[in-house]
């Protein structure tokens, strides 16, 4: 038996695990990313996190390292082209980690990695045609078709968050307007709620945010909706509508058998999922809508680190 290191590089935290090939976690470590300190400092924290979990291998040989990073990221040479949340441009993540750790390293987009993790360790075991979507600060995606991750030419494929859903809709960070991410991500949900509360629509969200609409978060919207607040429910259902429309397109293009939705916003639960499923039922070609399940992802906060392990298992030995 061998062990593997999985690294999840996020805008807020760097997480590392040591795990066996079947996903049993042997050691965990997490630290602040603090991207404001610059790429070199972050690289130092990633290396330190990896070494911390590697020190707990207890004599088990370590086969390699997987690392999931915000994209776009060229999976062939392991260079992160641009990661706005990290302030990174053209950072050679794979080469740096291989030099520092002395192990083979596979890097990949974090949402692609999470899709692989759900298939190997989570809610998509045995599923060859999967759409994975994570809805949190942004909206990311990973597509598995015919049992293989859809990479595109350089590994940029699967950017579900930048599917254009409302062509004249709100601006997106990518430069387009009306992307799914600009309509249904956590910040988009919070902004929609803040606008309506700011216009005087009654809602418990105002007091939950301490009287300042600008302090409404997606978590507050979800909490208020669960408590029966009709404005919060409406805001969430609007986001769910857009997610459903995006999924109708994906269902028609890819014919998945399972769609998994993860990320913080998925914690909103039935209110979100019921609307998404009903949009799909109403709008997708019936024979295609009937055969697809839409479910919450299973791995939660571990999706990133287990995804990094899955990346290495998938691509580290070829
Ligand atoms: Zn976009």
CSV table of C-alpha atoms and ligand atoms in Angstrom, one decimal:
chain,number,residue,atom,x,y,z
A,1,UNK,CA,0.0,0.0,0.0
A,2,UNK,CA,1.1,3.6,-0.7
A,3,UNK,CA,0.0,6.9,0.5
A,4,UNK,CA,-0.7,10.1,-1.5
A,5,UNK,CA,-0.7,13.8,-0.7
A,6,UNK,CA,-3.7,15.9,-1.7
A,7,UNK,CA,-3.5,19.7,-1.7
A,8,UNK,CA,-6.5,22.0,-2.1
A,9,UNK,CA,-5.4,25.5,-2.8
A,10,UNK,CA,-8.2,28.0,-2.1
A,11,UNK,CA,-8.4,31.7,-1.8
A,12,UNK,CA,-8.9,31.5,2.0
A,13,UNK,CA,-7.3,28.2,3.0
A,14,UNK,CA,-4.6,25.8,1.9
A,15,UNK,CA,-5.6,22.3,3.0
A,16,UNK,CA,-3.5,19.2,2.8
A,17,UNK,CA,-4.2,15.5,3.5
A,18,UNK,CA,-2.3,12.3,3.5
A,19,UNK,CA,-4.6,9.5,2.3
A,20,UNK,CA,-4.5,6.0,1.0
A,21,UNK,CA,-5.5,5.1,-2.5
A,22,UNK,CA,-9.0,4.2,-1.4
A,23,UNK,CA,-9.5,7.7,0.1
A,24,UNK,CA,-8.9,6.9,3.8
A,25,UNK,CA,-7.5,10.1,5.4
A,26,UNK,CA,-4.4,9.5,7.5
A,27,UNK,CA,-3.4,13.1,8.3
A,28,UNK,CA,-4.8,16.6,7.8
A,29,UNK,CA,-3.5,20.1,7.9
A,30,UNK,CA,-4.8,23.5,7.0
A,31,UNK,CA,-3.4,27.0,7.0
A,32,UNK,CA,-4.4,30.4,5.8
A,33,UNK,CA,-3.6,31.2,2.2
A,34,UNK,CA,-3.2,34.9,2.8
A,35,UNK,CA,-2.7,35.7,-0.9
A,36,UNK,CA,-2.0,39.3,-0.1
A,37,UNK,CA,1.5,38.2,1.0
A,38,UNK,CA,2.4,37.3,-2.6
A,39,UNK,CA,2.9,34.1,-4.6
A,40,UNK,CA,6.2,33.1,-3.0
A,41,UNK,CA,4.7,33.2,0.5
A,42,UNK,CA,1.7,31.2,-0.6
A,43,UNK,CA,4.0,28.7,-2.4
A,44,UNK,CA,5.9,28.4,0.9
A,45,UNK,CA,2.7,27.6,2.8
A,46,UNK,CA,1.7,24.9,0.3
A,47,UNK,CA,5.1,23.2,0.6
A,48,UNK,CA,5.0,23.4,4.4
A,49,UNK,CA,1.4,22.0,4.4
A,50,UNK,CA,2.5,19.1,2.2
A,51,UNK,CA,5.6,18.4,4.4
A,52,UNK,CA,3.5,18.5,7.6
A,53,UNK,CA,1.2,15.7,6.4
A,54,UNK,CA,4.1,13.8,4.7
A,55,UNK,CA,5.8,13.6,8.1
A,56,UNK,CA,2.9,11.5,9.4
A,57,UNK,CA,3.3,8.7,6.8
A,58,UNK,CA,4.7,6.4,9.5
A,59,UNK,CA,7.0,4.6,7.0
A,60,UNK,CA,4.3,4.2,4.3
A,61,UNK,CA,5.8,5.0,0.9
A,62,UNK,CA,4.3,8.2,-0.7
A,63,UNK,CA,3.6,7.8,-4.4
A,64,UNK,CA,2.9,11.4,-5.3
A,65,UNK,CA,1.1,14.6,-4.9
A,66,UNK,CA,-2.1,15.9,-6.4
A,67,UNK,CA,-3.0,19.6,-6.2
A,68,UNK,CA,-6.3,21.3,-7.1
A,69,UNK,CA,-6.1,25.0,-7.8
A,70,UNK,CA,-8.5,27.6,-9.1
A,71,UNK,CA,-8.2,27.8,-12.8
A,72,UNK,CA,-7.7,28.4,-15.6
A,73,UNK,CA,-4.8,26.0,-15.4
A,74,UNK,CA,-2.9,24.1,-18.1
A,75,UNK,CA,-3.0,20.5,-16.9
A,76,UNK,CA,-0.2,19.5,-19.3
A,77,UNK,CA,2.6,21.7,-17.8
A,78,UNK,CA,0.9,22.4,-14.5
A,79,UNK,CA,1.0,26.2,-14.9
A,80,UNK,CA,-1.7,28.3,-13.2
A,81,UNK,CA,-2.4,30.9,-15.9
A,82,UNK,CA,-4.6,33.2,-13.9
A,83,UNK,CA,-6.2,32.8,-10.4
A,84,UNK,CA,-7.7,36.2,-9.5
A,85,UNK,CA,-8.5,35.1,-5.9
A,86,UNK,CA,-4.8,34.3,-5.4
A,87,UNK,CA,-3.4,37.1,-7.5
A,88,UNK,CA,-1.5,34.5,-9.5
A,89,UNK,CA,-0.5,34.9,-13.1
A,90,UNK,CA,1.5,32.1,-14.9
A,91,UNK,CA,2.7,30.4,-11.7
A,92,UNK,CA,4.4,27.0,-12.5
A,93,UNK,CA,2.8,25.1,-9.6
A,94,UNK,CA,3.7,21.6,-10.8
A,95,UNK,CA,7.4,22.3,-11.4
A,96,UNK,CA,7.8,24.2,-8.1
A,97,UNK,CA,6.1,21.5,-6.0
A,98,UNK,CA,8.1,18.7,-7.7
A,99,UNK,CA,11.4,20.6,-7.0
A,100,UNK,CA,10.5,21.2,-3.4
A,101,UNK,CA,8.9,17.9,-2.5
A,102,UNK,CA,10.9,15.5,-4.7
A,103,UNK,CA,7.7,13.6,-5.7
A,104,UNK,CA,5.7,13.5,-9.0
A,105,UNK,CA,2.9,16.1,-8.9
A,106,UNK,CA,-0.3,16.3,-10.9
A,107,UNK,CA,-2.2,19.6,-10.8
A,108,UNK,CA,-5.7,20.3,-12.0
A,109,UNK,CA,-8.6,22.7,-11.8
A,110,UNK,CA,-10.3,22.4,-8.4
A,111,UNK,CA,-13.8,21.8,-9.7
A,112,UNK,CA,-12.6,19.1,-12.2
A,113,UNK,CA,-10.8,17.5,-9.2
A,114,UNK,CA,-14.0,17.5,-7.1
A,115,UNK,CA,-15.9,15.8,-9.9
A,116,UNK,CA,-13.3,13.0,-10.0
A,117,UNK,CA,-13.5,12.8,-6.2
A,118,UNK,CA,-17.2,12.3,-6.2
A,119,UNK,CA,-16.9,9.6,-8.8
A,120,UNK,CA,-14.1,7.8,-7.0
A,121,UNK,CA,-15.1,8.3,-3.3
A,122,UNK,CA,-18.4,10.1,-3.1
A,123,UNK,CA,-22.0,10.2,-4.5
A,124,UNK,CA,-21.1,9.3,-8.2
A,125,UNK,CA,-19.4,5.9,-7.7
A,126,UNK,CA,-20.0,3.8,-10.8
A,127,UNK,CA,-21.3,6.8,-12.8
A,128,UNK,CA,-19.7,7.3,-16.2
A,129,UNK,CA,-21.6,10.4,-17.3
A,130,UNK,CA,-21.6,13.1,-14.6
A,131,UNK,CA,-22.0,16.8,-14.3
A,132,UNK,CA,-20.6,18.2,-11.1
A,133,UNK,CA,-21.3,21.9,-10.2
A,134,UNK,CA,-20.0,23.8,-7.2
A,135,UNK,CA,-21.9,26.9,-6.2
A,136,UNK,CA,-20.2,29.1,-3.7
A,137,UNK,CA,-18.2,32.4,-4.2
A,138,UNK,CA,-18.0,31.4,-7.8
A,139,UNK,CA,-19.6,28.6,-9.8
A,140,UNK,CA,-17.3,25.8,-11.1
A,141,UNK,CA,-17.9,22.7,-13.0
A,142,UNK,CA,-16.4,19.3,-13.8
A,143,UNK,CA,-17.8,17.1,-16.5
A,144,UNK,CA,-17.2,13.4,-16.8
A,145,UNK,CA,-18.4,11.8,-20.0
A,146,UNK,CA,-17.9,8.2,-21.0
A,147,UNK,CA,-15.9,7.7,-17.8
A,148,UNK,CA,-13.3,10.4,-18.7
A,149,UNK,CA,-13.0,13.9,-17.4
A,150,UNK,CA,-13.7,16.4,-20.2
A,151,UNK,CA,-10.6,18.5,-20.4
A,152,UNK,CA,-10.7,20.3,-23.7
A,153,UNK,CA,-7.4,21.1,-25.4
A,154,UNK,CA,-5.5,22.5,-22.3
A,155,UNK,CA,-7.8,21.5,-19.5
A,156,UNK,CA,-10.0,24.6,-19.4
A,157,UNK,CA,-13.2,22.8,-20.2
A,158,UNK,CA,-16.2,22.5,-17.9
A,159,UNK,CA,-16.5,26.2,-17.0
A,160,UNK,CA,-20.2,25.9,-16.3
A,161,UNK,CA,-20.2,29.1,-14.3
A,162,UNK,CA,-19.5,31.1,-17.4
A,163,UNK,CA,-22.4,29.6,-19.4
A,164,UNK,CA,-24.2,32.7,-20.7
A,165,UNK,CA,-27.7,32.4,-19.4
A,166,UNK,CA,-29.1,36.0,-19.6
A,167,UNK,CA,-27.1,37.6,-22.5
A,168,UNK,CA,-28.0,41.1,-21.3
A,169,UNK,CA,-27.8,40.3,-17.6
A,170,UNK,CA,-25.4,41.5,-14.9
A,171,UNK,CA,-21.6,41.8,-15.6
A,172,UNK,CA,-19.4,38.8,-14.8
A,173,UNK,CA,-15.7,38.9,-13.7
A,174,UNK,CA,-14.8,37.1,-16.9
A,175,UNK,CA,-15.8,40.1,-19.0
A,176,UNK,CA,-19.1,38.7,-20.4
A,177,UNK,CA,-22.6,39.6,-19.1
A,178,UNK,CA,-25.3,37.3,-17.7
A,179,UNK,CA,-23.0,34.3,-16.9
A,180,UNK,CA,-24.5,31.7,-14.5
A,181,UNK,CA,-21.9,32.8,-11.9
A,182,UNK,CA,-23.2,36.4,-12.1
A,183,UNK,CA,-26.7,35.3,-11.6
A,184,UNK,CA,-26.6,32.4,-9.1
A,185,UNK,CA,-23.3,32.4,-7.1
A,186,UNK,CA,-23.3,33.2,-3.4
A,187,UNK,CA,-22.4,36.9,-4.0
A,188,UNK,CA,-25.0,37.1,-6.7
A,189,UNK,CA,-27.7,35.8,-4.3
A,190,UNK,CA,-26.5,38.2,-1.6
A,191,UNK,CA,-26.6,41.1,-4.0
A,192,UNK,CA,-30.1,40.3,-5.3
A,193,UNK,CA,-31.4,40.1,-1.7
A,194,UNK,CA,-29.6,43.3,-0.7
A,195,UNK,CA,-31.1,45.2,-3.6
A,196,UNK,CA,-34.7,44.1,-2.8
A,197,UNK,CA,-34.3,44.7,1.0
A,198,UNK,CA,-32.7,48.1,0.2
A,199,UNK,CA,-35.8,49.0,-1.9
A,200,UNK,CA,-38.0,48.3,1.2
A,201,UNK,CA,-39.3,44.9,0.6
A,202,UNK,CA,-40.1,43.4,4.0
A,203,UNK,CA,-37.8,40.6,5.2
A,204,UNK,CA,-36.3,39.1,8.3
A,205,UNK,CA,-33.0,39.4,6.4
A,206,UNK,CA,-32.6,43.0,7.4
A,207,UNK,CA,-32.4,42.2,11.1
A,208,UNK,CA,-30.3,39.1,10.5
A,209,UNK,CA,-27.8,41.5,8.8
A,210,UNK,CA,-27.8,43.9,11.7
A,211,UNK,CA,-30.0,46.5,9.9
A,212,UNK,CA,-27.6,46.9,6.9
A,213,UNK,CA,-28.8,45.4,3.6
A,214,UNK,CA,-25.2,45.4,2.3
A,215,UNK,CA,-24.3,42.9,5.0
A,216,UNK,CA,-26.7,40.3,3.7
A,217,UNK,CA,-24.8,37.1,2.8
A,218,UNK,CA,-25.9,34.0,0.9
A,219,UNK,CA,-25.9,32.2,4.3
A,220,UNK,CA,-28.3,34.8,5.7
A,221,UNK,CA,-30.6,34.3,2.6
A,222,UNK,CA,-30.6,30.5,3.1
A,223,UNK,CA,-31.2,30.8,6.8
A,224,UNK,CA,-34.1,33.3,6.3
A,225,UNK,CA,-35.6,31.1,3.6
A,226,UNK,CA,-35.5,28.0,5.8
A,227,UNK,CA,-37.3,30.0,8.5
A,228,UNK,CA,-40.1,30.8,6.0
A,229,UNK,CA,-39.1,34.3,4.8
A,230,UNK,CA,-40.9,34.7,1.5
A,231,UNK,CA,-38.5,37.3,0.0
A,232,UNK,CA,-35.4,35.1,0.8
A,233,UNK,CA,-37.2,32.1,-0.7
A,234,UNK,CA,-37.9,34.1,-3.8
A,235,UNK,CA,-34.3,35.2,-4.2
A,236,UNK,CA,-33.1,31.6,-3.8
A,237,UNK,CA,-35.6,30.3,-6.2
A,238,UNK,CA,-34.5,32.9,-8.8
A,239,UNK,CA,-31.0,31.6,-8.5
A,240,UNK,CA,-32.2,28.0,-8.7
A,241,UNK,CA,-34.1,28.9,-11.8
A,242,UNK,CA,-30.9,30.0,-13.5
A,243,UNK,CA,-29.0,26.9,-12.3
A,244,UNK,CA,-31.9,24.8,-13.7
A,245,UNK,CA,-31.7,26.6,-17.1
A,246,UNK,CA,-28.0,26.0,-17.3
A,247,UNK,CA,-28.5,22.3,-16.4
A,248,UNK,CA,-31.2,22.0,-19.2
A,249,UNK,CA,-28.5,23.0,-21.7
A,250,UNK,CA,-25.9,20.7,-20.2
A,251,UNK,CA,-28.4,17.8,-20.2
A,252,UNK,CA,-29.2,18.4,-23.9
A,253,UNK,CA,-25.5,18.6,-24.8
A,254,UNK,CA,-24.0,15.9,-22.6
A,255,UNK,CA,-26.8,13.5,-21.6
A,256,UNK,CA,-25.5,12.9,-18.1
A,257,UNK,CA,-27.1,10.3,-15.8
A,258,UNK,CA,-26.3,12.2,-12.6
A,259,UNK,CA,-25.8,15.9,-11.8
A,260,UNK,CA,-24.2,16.7,-8.4
A,261,UNK,CA,-24.4,20.1,-6.9
A,262,UNK,CA,-21.9,21.0,-4.1
A,263,UNK,CA,-20.5,24.2,-2.5
A,264,UNK,CA,-21.9,26.3,0.2
A,265,UNK,CA,-25.0,27.4,-1.6
A,266,UNK,CA,-26.1,23.8,-2.0
A,267,UNK,CA,-26.6,23.8,1.8
A,268,UNK,CA,-29.8,25.7,1.1
A,269,UNK,CA,-31.2,22.2,0.5
A,270,UNK,CA,-34.7,21.3,-0.7
A,271,UNK,CA,-35.8,24.9,-1.6
A,272,UNK,CA,-33.0,25.1,-4.1
A,273,UNK,CA,-33.1,21.5,-5.4
A,274,UNK,CA,-36.9,21.4,-5.7
A,275,UNK,CA,-36.8,24.4,-8.0
A,276,UNK,CA,-33.9,23.2,-10.0
A,277,UNK,CA,-35.6,19.8,-10.6
A,278,UNK,CA,-38.9,21.4,-11.6
A,279,UNK,CA,-37.2,23.7,-14.1
A,280,UNK,CA,-35.4,20.7,-15.6
A,281,UNK,CA,-38.7,18.7,-15.7
A,282,UNK,CA,-40.5,21.6,-17.4
A,283,UNK,CA,-37.8,22.5,-19.9
A,284,UNK,CA,-35.6,19.5,-20.8
A,285,UNK,CA,-36.6,17.1,-23.6
A,286,UNK,CA,-38.7,14.6,-21.6
A,287,UNK,CA,-36.8,11.5,-22.4
A,288,UNK,CA,-33.6,13.2,-21.3
A,289,UNK,CA,-35.1,14.8,-18.2
A,290,UNK,CA,-36.5,11.5,-17.0
A,291,UNK,CA,-33.2,9.7,-16.8
A,292,UNK,CA,-31.1,12.2,-14.9
A,293,UNK,CA,-30.9,12.5,-11.2
A,294,UNK,CA,-30.0,15.8,-9.6
A,295,UNK,CA,-28.6,15.4,-6.1
A,296,UNK,CA,-26.4,17.1,-3.5
A,297,UNK,CA,-22.7,16.3,-3.7
A,298,UNK,CA,-21.4,14.1,-0.9
A,299,UNK,CA,-17.9,15.1,0.0
A,300,UNK,CA,-18.5,18.6,1.4
A,301,UNK,CA,-15.3,20.3,2.5
A,302,UNK,CA,-13.2,17.3,1.6
A,303,UNK,CA,-14.1,17.5,-2.1
A,304,UNK,CA,-11.0,19.6,-2.8
A,305,UNK,CA,-8.3,17.5,-1.0
A,306,UNK,CA,-9.9,14.1,-2.1
A,307,UNK,CA,-10.2,15.6,-5.6
A,308,UNK,CA,-6.4,16.3,-5.6
A,309,UNK,CA,-5.8,12.6,-4.6
A,310,UNK,CA,-8.2,11.6,-7.4
A,311,UNK,CA,-6.3,13.7,-9.9
A,312,UNK,CA,-3.1,11.9,-9.1
A,313,UNK,CA,-4.7,8.5,-9.3
A,314,UNK,CA,-6.2,9.4,-12.6
A,315,UNK,CA,-3.2,11.1,-14.3
A,316,UNK,CA,-0.2,10.5,-12.1
A,317,UNK,CA,0.8,7.1,-13.5
A,318,UNK,CA,0.4,7.5,-17.3
B,1,LIG,ZN1,-18.4,34.8,-16.7
